[in-house]
Amino acid sequence: MSDTEDRDPALGRVVIAEDALGARVRELGAEISTDYAGRQPLLVGVLKGAFVFMSDLARAINLHVEVDFMAVSSYGHATQTSGVVRIIKDLEADLTGRDVIVVEDIVDSGLTLNYLCRNLLGRGPASLTVCALLVKEGHGEIDPAPAYVGFTIPRLFVIGYGLDVAERYRNLPYLAEYIG
Ligand code: IMP
């Protein structure tokens, strides 16, 4: 999928270019490496949207990290949240005493993250922080507030870099507005 004249008409403007994503993810990785020095955090990726971010972030962290994944569904095939969060795949790791970093693609209403964090905090981690690549302006209440945020973006529906609409565009290497 190239950004040429035969560009997909569903794609609006580029919201964050590939090099800007790479640079910011490296900064987040460096911050986490400093903050967690001497520890072995467990990165919990929220599937499917966080899979690209998580793989770049993990490689930007200069510590021993472990990774695990959860899959949740909040939107189905829609572009608006239904407010209902379902766990589709649970973690394999035991969180007891672990330093957990929840790696999320994007926060909009905050419902997905709030639900997940409540659920994970109930499993007895030593600590739990959130690293969100994107937070939308005017987002809902986020508890706990993400310790690491890649970018704050306008209230657009964005695709690419792991984010989809109806399972498409996850492999786009940059973030674009979806205009349908
Ligand atoms: P929230 O529960 O409203 O905060 O929405 C979070 C989840 O909705 C994210 O993990 C995404 O899966 C999805 N989502 C929210 N906004 C977008 C978007 O602009 N593009 C693609 N997915 C989105």
mmCIF file with all atom_site columns, N, CA and C and ligand atoms in Angstrom, residues 74-75 81 104-113 136 156-159 163-164, ligand 1:
data_model
loop_
_atom_site.group_PDB
_atom_site.id
_atom_site.type_symbol
_atom_site.label_atom_id
_atom_site.label_alt_id
_atom_site.label_comp_id
_atom_site.label_asym_id
_atom_site.label_entity_id
_atom_site.label_seq_id
_atom_site.pdbx_PDB_ins_code
_atom_site.Cartn_x
_atom_site.Cartn_y
_atom_site.Cartn_z
_atom_site.occupancy
_atom_site.B_iso_or_equiv
_atom_site.pdbx_formal_charge
_atom_site.auth_seq_id
_atom_site.auth_comp_id
_atom_site.auth_asym_id
_atom_site.auth_atom_id
_atom_site.pdbx_PDB_model_num
ATOM   1  N N   . SER A 1 74  ? -14.009 -3.825 21.869 1.00 0.00 ? 74  SER A N   1
ATOM   2  C CA  . SER A 1 74  ? -14.932 -2.800 22.349 1.00 0.00 ? 74  SER A CA  1
ATOM   3  C C   . SER A 1 74  ? -15.775 -2.222 21.227 1.00 0.00 ? 74  SER A C   1
ATOM   4  N N   . TYR A 1 75  ? -15.235 -2.192 20.019 1.00 0.00 ? 75  TYR A N   1
ATOM   5  C CA  . TYR A 1 75  ? -15.958 -1.509 18.944 1.00 0.00 ? 75  TYR A CA  1
ATOM   6  C C   . TYR A 1 75  ? -16.604 -2.465 17.940 1.00 0.00 ? 75  TYR A C   1
ATOM   7  N N   . THR A 1 81  ? -17.553 3.606  20.046 1.00 0.00 ? 81  THR A N   1
ATOM   8  C CA  . THR A 1 81  ? -17.567 2.600  21.096 1.00 0.00 ? 81  THR A CA  1
ATOM   9  C C   . THR A 1 81  ? -18.992 2.224  21.478 1.00 0.00 ? 81  THR A C   1
ATOM   10 N N   . GLU A 1 104 ? -1.075  0.192  25.130 1.00 0.00 ? 104 GLU A N   1
ATOM   11 C CA  . GLU A 1 104 ? -2.358  0.384  24.432 1.00 0.00 ? 104 GLU A CA  1
ATOM   12 C C   . GLU A 1 104 ? -2.127  1.238  23.190 1.00 0.00 ? 104 GLU A C   1
ATOM   13 N N   . ASP A 1 105 ? -2.907  0.980  22.155 1.00 0.00 ? 105 ASP A N   1
ATOM   14 C CA  . ASP A 1 105 ? -2.749  1.749  20.925 1.00 0.00 ? 105 ASP A CA  1
ATOM   15 C C   . ASP A 1 105 ? -3.324  3.152  21.049 1.00 0.00 ? 105 ASP A C   1
ATOM   16 N N   . ILE A 1 106 ? -4.583  3.244  21.465 1.00 0.00 ? 106 ILE A N   1
ATOM   17 C CA  . ILE A 1 106 ? -5.246  4.561  21.435 1.00 0.00 ? 106 ILE A CA  1
ATOM   18 C C   . ILE A 1 106 ? -6.312  4.629  22.525 1.00 0.00 ? 106 ILE A C   1
ATOM   19 N N   . VAL A 1 107 ? -6.409  5.777  23.142 1.00 0.00 ? 107 VAL A N   1
ATOM   20 C CA  . VAL A 1 107 ? -7.436  5.984  24.163 1.00 0.00 ? 107 VAL A CA  1
ATOM   21 C C   . VAL A 1 107 ? -8.399  7.043  23.660 1.00 0.00 ? 107 VAL A C   1
ATOM   22 N N   . ASP A 1 108 ? -9.677  6.688  23.658 1.00 0.00 ? 108 ASP A N   1
ATOM   23 C CA  . ASP A 1 108 ? -10.708 7.635  23.226 1.00 0.00 ? 108 ASP A CA  1
ATOM   24 C C   . ASP A 1 108 ? -11.650 7.900  24.405 1.00 0.00 ? 108 ASP A C   1
ATOM   25 N N   . SER A 1 109 ? -12.656 7.068  24.591 1.00 0.00 ? 109 SER A N   1
ATOM   26 C CA  . SER A 1 109 ? -13.534 7.271  25.754 1.00 0.00 ? 109 SER A CA  1
ATOM   27 C C   . SER A 1 109 ? -12.818 6.885  27.044 1.00 0.00 ? 109 SER A C   1
ATOM   28 N N   . GLY A 1 110 ? -11.817 6.019  26.947 1.00 0.00 ? 110 GLY A N   1
ATOM   29 C CA  . GLY A 1 110 ? -11.128 5.528  28.140 1.00 0.00 ? 110 GLY A CA  1
ATOM   30 C C   . GLY A 1 110 ? -11.767 4.262  28.709 1.00 0.00 ? 110 GLY A C   1
ATOM   31 N N   . LEU A 1 111 ? -12.902 3.863  28.147 1.00 0.00 ? 111 LEU A N   1
ATOM   32 C CA  . LEU A 1 111 ? -13.632 2.706  28.689 1.00 0.00 ? 111 LEU A CA  1
ATOM   33 C C   . LEU A 1 111 ? -12.800 1.430  28.636 1.00 0.00 ? 111 LEU A C   1
ATOM   34 N N   . THR A 1 112 ? -12.130 1.202  27.517 1.00 0.00 ? 112 THR A N   1
ATOM   35 C CA  . THR A 1 112 ? -11.360 -0.038 27.353 1.00 0.00 ? 112 THR A CA  1
ATOM   36 C C   . THR A 1 112 ? -10.249 -0.100 28.394 1.00 0.00 ? 112 THR A C   1
ATOM   37 N N   . LEU A 1 113 ? -9.499  0.991  28.488 1.00 0.00 ? 113 LEU A N   1
ATOM   38 C CA  . LEU A 1 113 ? -8.358  1.022  29.395 1.00 0.00 ? 113 LEU A CA  1
ATOM   39 C C   . LEU A 1 113 ? -8.794  0.947  30.861 1.00 0.00 ? 113 LEU A C   1
ATOM   40 N N   . LYS A 1 136 ? -6.726  10.654 22.379 1.00 0.00 ? 136 LYS A N   1
ATOM   41 C CA  . LYS A 1 136 ? -7.505  11.647 21.615 1.00 0.00 ? 136 LYS A CA  1
ATOM   42 C C   . LYS A 1 136 ? -7.849  12.836 22.494 1.00 0.00 ? 136 LYS A C   1
ATOM   43 N N   . LEU A 1 156 ? -10.184 12.428 15.468 1.00 0.00 ? 156 LEU A N   1
ATOM   44 C CA  . LEU A 1 156 ? -10.378 11.826 14.148 1.00 0.00 ? 156 LEU A CA  1
ATOM   45 C C   . LEU A 1 156 ? -10.412 10.328 14.341 1.00 0.00 ? 156 LEU A C   1
ATOM   46 N N   . PHE A 1 157 ? -10.943 9.607  13.370 1.00 0.00 ? 157 PHE A N   1
ATOM   47 C CA  . PHE A 1 157 ? -10.780 8.164  13.382 1.00 0.00 ? 157 PHE A CA  1
ATOM   48 C C   . PHE A 1 157 ? -9.529  7.866  12.573 1.00 0.00 ? 157 PHE A C   1
ATOM   49 N N   . VAL A 1 158 ? -8.538  7.271  13.236 1.00 0.00 ? 158 VAL A N   1
ATOM   50 C CA  . VAL A 1 158 ? -7.252  7.046  12.571 1.00 0.00 ? 158 VAL A CA  1
ATOM   51 C C   . VAL A 1 158 ? -7.004  5.559  12.350 1.00 0.00 ? 158 VAL A C   1
ATOM   52 N N   . ILE A 1 159 ? -6.239  5.276  11.312 1.00 0.00 ? 159 ILE A N   1
ATOM   53 C CA  . ILE A 1 159 ? -5.916  3.901  10.958 1.00 0.00 ? 159 ILE A CA  1
ATOM   54 C C   . ILE A 1 159 ? -4.431  3.799  10.634 1.00 0.00 ? 159 ILE A C   1
ATOM   55 N N   . LEU A 1 163 ? -3.655  0.040  13.879 1.00 0.00 ? 163 LEU A N   1
ATOM   56 C CA  . LEU A 1 163 ? -5.076  0.405  14.040 1.00 0.00 ? 163 LEU A CA  1
ATOM   57 C C   . LEU A 1 163 ? -5.855  0.092  12.771 1.00 0.00 ? 163 LEU A C   1
ATOM   58 N N   . ASP A 1 164 ? -7.073  -0.351 12.969 1.00 0.00 ? 164 ASP A N   1
ATOM   59 C CA  . ASP A 1 164 ? -7.862  -0.837 11.841 1.00 0.00 ? 164 ASP A CA  1
ATOM   60 C C   . ASP A 1 164 ? -9.213  -0.149 11.739 1.00 0.00 ? 164 ASP A C   1
HETATM 61 P P1  . IMP B 2 .   ? -12.009 3.680  24.115 1.00 0.00 ? 1   IMP B P1  1
HETATM 62 O O1  . IMP B 2 .   ? -12.492 2.500  24.914 1.00 0.00 ? 1   IMP B O1  1
HETATM 63 O O2  . IMP B 2 .   ? -13.160 4.550  23.625 1.00 0.00 ? 1   IMP B O2  1
HETATM 64 O O3  . IMP B 2 .   ? -10.954 4.493  24.818 1.00 0.00 ? 1   IMP B O3  1
HETATM 65 O O4  . IMP B 2 .   ? -11.415 3.125  22.782 1.00 0.00 ? 1   IMP B O4  1
HETATM 66 C C1  . IMP B 2 .   ? -10.234 2.428  22.755 1.00 0.00 ? 1   IMP B C1  1
HETATM 67 C C2  . IMP B 2 .   ? -10.213 1.375  21.690 1.00 0.00 ? 1   IMP B C2  1
HETATM 68 O O5  . IMP B 2 .   ? -11.060 1.692  20.590 1.00 0.00 ? 1   IMP B O5  1
HETATM 69 C C3  . IMP B 2 .   ? -8.818  1.295  21.120 1.00 0.00 ? 1   IMP B C3  1
HETATM 70 O O6  . IMP B 2 .   ? -8.063  0.301  21.768 1.00 0.00 ? 1   IMP B O6  1
HETATM 71 C C4  . IMP B 2 .   ? -9.066  0.964  19.665 1.00 0.00 ? 1   IMP B C4  1
HETATM 72 O O7  . IMP B 2 .   ? -9.144  -0.427 19.498 1.00 0.00 ? 1   IMP B O7  1
HETATM 73 C C5  . IMP B 2 .   ? -10.414 1.572  19.361 1.00 0.00 ? 1   IMP B C5  1
HETATM 74 N N1  . IMP B 2 .   ? -10.293 2.918  18.764 1.00 0.00 ? 1   IMP B N1  1
HETATM 75 C C6  . IMP B 2 .   ? -10.602 4.118  19.331 1.00 0.00 ? 1   IMP B C6  1
HETATM 76 N N2  . IMP B 2 .   ? -10.377 5.131  18.494 1.00 0.00 ? 1   IMP B N2  1
HETATM 77 C C7  . IMP B 2 .   ? -9.904  4.580  17.358 1.00 0.00 ? 1   IMP B C7  1
HETATM 78 C C8  . IMP B 2 .   ? -9.451  5.133  16.103 1.00 0.00 ? 1   IMP B C8  1
HETATM 79 O O8  . IMP B 2 .   ? -9.416  6.346  15.856 1.00 0.00 ? 1   IMP B O8  1
HETATM 80 N N3  . IMP B 2 .   ? -9.022  4.225  15.188 1.00 0.00 ? 1   IMP B N3  1
HETATM 81 C C9  . IMP B 2 .   ? -8.994  2.877  15.397 1.00 0.00 ? 1   IMP B C9  1
HETATM 82 N N4  . IMP B 2 .   ? -9.401  2.333  16.554 1.00 0.00 ? 1   IMP B N4  1
HETATM 83 C C10 . IMP B 2 .   ? -9.846  3.172  17.529 1.00 0.00 ? 1   IMP B C10 1
#
